[in-house]
CSV table of C-alpha atoms in Angstrom, one decimal:
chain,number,residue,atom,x,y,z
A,392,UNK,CA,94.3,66.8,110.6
A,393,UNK,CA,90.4,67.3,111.1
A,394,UNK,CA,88.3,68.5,107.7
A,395,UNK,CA,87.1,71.7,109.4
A,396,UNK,CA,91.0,72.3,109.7
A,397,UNK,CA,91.6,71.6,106.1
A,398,UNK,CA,88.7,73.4,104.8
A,399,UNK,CA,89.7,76.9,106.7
A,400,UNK,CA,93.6,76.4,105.9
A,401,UNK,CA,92.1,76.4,102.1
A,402,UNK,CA,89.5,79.4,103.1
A,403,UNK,CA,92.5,81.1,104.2
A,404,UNK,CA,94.9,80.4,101.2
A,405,UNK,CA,92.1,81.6,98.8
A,406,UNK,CA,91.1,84.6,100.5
A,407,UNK,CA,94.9,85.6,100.4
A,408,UNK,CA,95.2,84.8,96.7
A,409,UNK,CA,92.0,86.7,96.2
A,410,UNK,CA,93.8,89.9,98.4
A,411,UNK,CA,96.8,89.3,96.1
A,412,UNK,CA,95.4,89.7,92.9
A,413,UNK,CA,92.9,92.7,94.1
A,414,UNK,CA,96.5,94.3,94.4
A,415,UNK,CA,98.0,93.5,91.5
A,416,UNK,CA,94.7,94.5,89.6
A,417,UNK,CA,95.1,97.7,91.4
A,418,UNK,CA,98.6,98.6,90.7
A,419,UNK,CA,98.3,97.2,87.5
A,420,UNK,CA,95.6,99.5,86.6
A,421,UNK,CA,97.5,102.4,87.5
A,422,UNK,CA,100.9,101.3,85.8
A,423,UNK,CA,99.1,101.7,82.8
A,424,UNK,CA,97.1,104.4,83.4
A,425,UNK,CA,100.3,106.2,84.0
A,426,UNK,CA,101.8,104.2,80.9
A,427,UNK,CA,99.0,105.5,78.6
A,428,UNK,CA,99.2,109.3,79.8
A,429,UNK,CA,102.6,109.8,79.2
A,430,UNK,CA,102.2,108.2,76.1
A,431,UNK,CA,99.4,110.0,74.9
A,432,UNK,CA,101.7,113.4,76.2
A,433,UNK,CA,104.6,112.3,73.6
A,434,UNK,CA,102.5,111.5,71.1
A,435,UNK,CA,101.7,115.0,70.5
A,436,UNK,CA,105.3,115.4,69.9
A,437,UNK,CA,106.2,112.2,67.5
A,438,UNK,CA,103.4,110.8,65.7
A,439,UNK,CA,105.1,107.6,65.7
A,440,UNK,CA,104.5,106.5,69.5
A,441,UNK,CA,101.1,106.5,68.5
A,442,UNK,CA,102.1,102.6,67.5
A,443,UNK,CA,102.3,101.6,71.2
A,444,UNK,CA,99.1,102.8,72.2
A,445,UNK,CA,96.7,100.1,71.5
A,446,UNK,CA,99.4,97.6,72.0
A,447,UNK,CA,99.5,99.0,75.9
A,448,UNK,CA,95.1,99.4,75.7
A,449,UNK,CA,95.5,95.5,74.4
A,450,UNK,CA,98.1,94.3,76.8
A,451,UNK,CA,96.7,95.9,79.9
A,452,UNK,CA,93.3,95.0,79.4
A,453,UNK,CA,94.4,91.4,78.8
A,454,UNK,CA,96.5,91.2,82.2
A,455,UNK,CA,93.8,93.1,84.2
A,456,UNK,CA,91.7,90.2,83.0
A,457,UNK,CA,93.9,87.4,83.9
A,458,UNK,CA,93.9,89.1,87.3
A,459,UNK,CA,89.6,89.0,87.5
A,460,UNK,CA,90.3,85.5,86.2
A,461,UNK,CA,92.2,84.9,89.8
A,462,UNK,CA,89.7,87.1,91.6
A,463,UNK,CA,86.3,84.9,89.9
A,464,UNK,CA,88.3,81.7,90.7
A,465,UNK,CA,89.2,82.8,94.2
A,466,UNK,CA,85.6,84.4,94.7
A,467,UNK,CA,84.4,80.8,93.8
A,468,UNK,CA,86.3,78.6,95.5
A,469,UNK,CA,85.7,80.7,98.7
A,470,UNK,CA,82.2,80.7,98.5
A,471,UNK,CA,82.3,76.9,97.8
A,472,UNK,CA,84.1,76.7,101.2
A,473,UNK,CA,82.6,78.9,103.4
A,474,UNK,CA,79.1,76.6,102.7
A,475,UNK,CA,80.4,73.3,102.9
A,476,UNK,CA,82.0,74.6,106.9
A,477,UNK,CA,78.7,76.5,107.5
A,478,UNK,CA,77.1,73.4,106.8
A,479,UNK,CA,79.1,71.0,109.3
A,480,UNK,CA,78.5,73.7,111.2
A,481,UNK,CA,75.1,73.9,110.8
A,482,UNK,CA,75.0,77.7,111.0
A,483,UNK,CA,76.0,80.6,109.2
A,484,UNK,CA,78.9,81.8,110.3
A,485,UNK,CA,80.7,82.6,107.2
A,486,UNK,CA,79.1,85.2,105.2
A,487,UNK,CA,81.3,87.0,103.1
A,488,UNK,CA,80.7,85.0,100.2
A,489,UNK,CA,76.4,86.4,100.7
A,490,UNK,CA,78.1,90.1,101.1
A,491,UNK,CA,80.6,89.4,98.4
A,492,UNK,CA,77.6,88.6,96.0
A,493,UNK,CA,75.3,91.5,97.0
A,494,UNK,CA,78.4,94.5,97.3
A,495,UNK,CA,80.5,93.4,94.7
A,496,UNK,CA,78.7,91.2,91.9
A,497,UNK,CA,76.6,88.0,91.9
A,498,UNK,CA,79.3,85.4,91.5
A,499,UNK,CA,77.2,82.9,89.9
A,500,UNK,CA,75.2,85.5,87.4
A,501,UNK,CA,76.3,86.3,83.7
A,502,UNK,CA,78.1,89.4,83.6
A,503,UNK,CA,81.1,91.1,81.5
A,504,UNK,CA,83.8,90.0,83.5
A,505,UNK,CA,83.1,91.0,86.5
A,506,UNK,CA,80.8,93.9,85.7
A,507,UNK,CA,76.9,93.0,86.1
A,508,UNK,CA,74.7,94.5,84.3
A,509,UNK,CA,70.8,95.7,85.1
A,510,UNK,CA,69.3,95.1,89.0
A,511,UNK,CA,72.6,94.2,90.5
A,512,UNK,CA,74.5,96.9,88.6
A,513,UNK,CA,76.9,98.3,91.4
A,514,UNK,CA,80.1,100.7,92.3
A,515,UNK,CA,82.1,98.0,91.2
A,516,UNK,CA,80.7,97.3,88.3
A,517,UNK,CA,80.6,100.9,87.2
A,518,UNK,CA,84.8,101.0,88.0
A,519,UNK,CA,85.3,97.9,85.9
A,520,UNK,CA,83.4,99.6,82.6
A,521,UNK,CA,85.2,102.7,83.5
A,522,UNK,CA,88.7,101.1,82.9
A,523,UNK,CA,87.3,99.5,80.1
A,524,UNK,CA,86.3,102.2,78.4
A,525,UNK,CA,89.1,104.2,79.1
A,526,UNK,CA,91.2,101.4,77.6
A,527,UNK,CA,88.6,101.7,74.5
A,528,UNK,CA,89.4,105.4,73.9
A,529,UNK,CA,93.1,104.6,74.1
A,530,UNK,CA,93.2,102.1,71.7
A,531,UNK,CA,90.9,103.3,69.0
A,532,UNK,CA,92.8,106.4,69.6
A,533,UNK,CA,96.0,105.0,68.7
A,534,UNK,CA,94.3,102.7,65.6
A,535,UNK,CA,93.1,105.7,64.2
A,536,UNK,CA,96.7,108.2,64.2
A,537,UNK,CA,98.0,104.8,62.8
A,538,UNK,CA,95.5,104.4,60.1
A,539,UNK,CA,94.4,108.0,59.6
A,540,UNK,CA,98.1,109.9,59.9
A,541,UNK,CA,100.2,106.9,59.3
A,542,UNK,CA,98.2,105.6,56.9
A,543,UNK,CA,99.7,101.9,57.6
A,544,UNK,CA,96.8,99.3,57.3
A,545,UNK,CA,99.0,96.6,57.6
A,546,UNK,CA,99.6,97.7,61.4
A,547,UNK,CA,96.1,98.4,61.7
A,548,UNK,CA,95.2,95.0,59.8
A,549,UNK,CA,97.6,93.0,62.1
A,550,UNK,CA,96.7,95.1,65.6
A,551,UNK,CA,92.7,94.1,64.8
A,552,UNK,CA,93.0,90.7,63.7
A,553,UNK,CA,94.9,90.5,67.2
A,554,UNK,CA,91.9,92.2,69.5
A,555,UNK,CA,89.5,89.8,67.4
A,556,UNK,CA,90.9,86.6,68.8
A,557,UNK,CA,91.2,88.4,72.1
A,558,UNK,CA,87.4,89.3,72.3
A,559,UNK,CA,86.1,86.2,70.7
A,560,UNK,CA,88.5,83.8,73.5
A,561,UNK,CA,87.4,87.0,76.3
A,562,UNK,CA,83.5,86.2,75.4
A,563,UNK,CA,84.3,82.4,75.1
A,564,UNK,CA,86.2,82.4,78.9
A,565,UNK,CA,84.5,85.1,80.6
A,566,UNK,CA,80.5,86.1,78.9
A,567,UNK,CA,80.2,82.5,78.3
A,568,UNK,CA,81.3,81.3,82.0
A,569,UNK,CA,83.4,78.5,80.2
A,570,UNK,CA,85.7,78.9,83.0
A,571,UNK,CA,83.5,78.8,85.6
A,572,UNK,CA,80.9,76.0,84.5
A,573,UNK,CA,84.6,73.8,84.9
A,574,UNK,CA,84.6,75.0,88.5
A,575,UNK,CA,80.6,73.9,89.1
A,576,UNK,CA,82.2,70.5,87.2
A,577,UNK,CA,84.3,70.2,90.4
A,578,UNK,CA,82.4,71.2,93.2
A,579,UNK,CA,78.9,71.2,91.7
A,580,UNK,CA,76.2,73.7,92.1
C-alpha cells in the first residue's frame, strides 16, 4: 500500500468519526433538552425532582464535551492530513480543513471549547454558548429549589464541589488546549 493510500483511508476514517460524533452531539443535545423540560414541567408538581436537575445540566454538559473532544481531535487530525497529501501533491486540493477553520472555528485558536470568541466569533459559536447557557439556567435553577426550598446544603455542598472539579479539569483540557498541545507533540505544528 502507497502512503497517498494510507493517508486518505485515515482522511476518510477521521472524517467519519468526526460525522459520528456531530450526531451524537446533536441527539444528545436534544435528549436532554427534552430531559430537562419535562423535568422542569414536574417540578412544579413535586419539589423534590428539583434534585435531578443540575445533575442532568452537569451530566449533559459533560458528555456534549466529551463529544467536542472527538470533534477537536477529529478536526485536527484531518487538517493534519489533508496538508501532508496537499503537499505530496503539491496543490491544494483538500480544503475543508481552511473552510472548517473560517465557517466553524479556528482549530488551532484559544476558544471555550469550541466557541471562539471576538473576530472569528461565528453561528457556531453562538449555538455552543447557547446550549451552555441553557444548561447554566437549568442547573442554577435546580441548586437554588434545593438550597432555597429544600434547604439541604449538604446536596448543594456536594453538587458544587462536583461542578468545581469539572470546570477546573474543563479549563485545564479544553481553555488550556492541554489536549491539543499533545496532538502538536505528535504531528507538530
Amino acid at each position: 500500500m502507497d502512503e497517498l493510500t494510507i493517508l486518505n483511508d485515515q482522511l476518510k476514517r477521521m472524517r467519519g468519526m468526526n460525522k459520528f460524533y456531530h450526531l451524537q452531539f446533536l441527539n444528545d443535545v436534544r435528549f436532554f433538552f427534552f430531559l430537562t423540560s419535562i423535568f422542569l414541567i414536574f417540578v412544579q408538581y413535586n419539589i423534590y425532582i428539583s434534585y435531578l436537575l443540575p445533575l442532568i445540566a452537569l451530566f449533559g454538559s459533560v458528555m456534549l464535551a466529551f463529544h467536542a473532544y472527538y470533534l477537536i481531535f477529529s478536526r485536527h487530525y484531518s487538517e493534519f492530513l489533508e496538508k501532508r497529501i496537499n503537499s505530496i501533491y503539491k496543490k491544494e486540493l483538500f480544503i475543508t480543513h481552511k473552510l472548517e477553520n473560517r465557517y466553524f472555528f479556528p482549530i488551532n485558536d484559544k476558544k471555550i471549547v469550541v466557541a471562539k470568541l471576538g473576530r472569528d466569533f461565528s453561528w457556531f459559536s453562538f449555538v455552543t454558548l447557547f446550549i451552555t447557557f441553557y444548561g447554566i439556567i437549568v442547573y442554577s435553577y435546580g441548586m437554588y429549589l434545593v438550597y432555597n426550598e429544600l434547604l439541604n446544603l449538604l446536596y448543594v455542598y456536594i453538587v458544587a464541589g462536583i461542578t468545581f472539579a469539572t470546570l477546573c479539569i474543563g479549563y485545564w483540557w479544553f481553555v488550556k488546549n492541554i489536549g491539543e498541545k499533545r496532538l502538536q507533540e505528535i504531528y507538530g505544528k
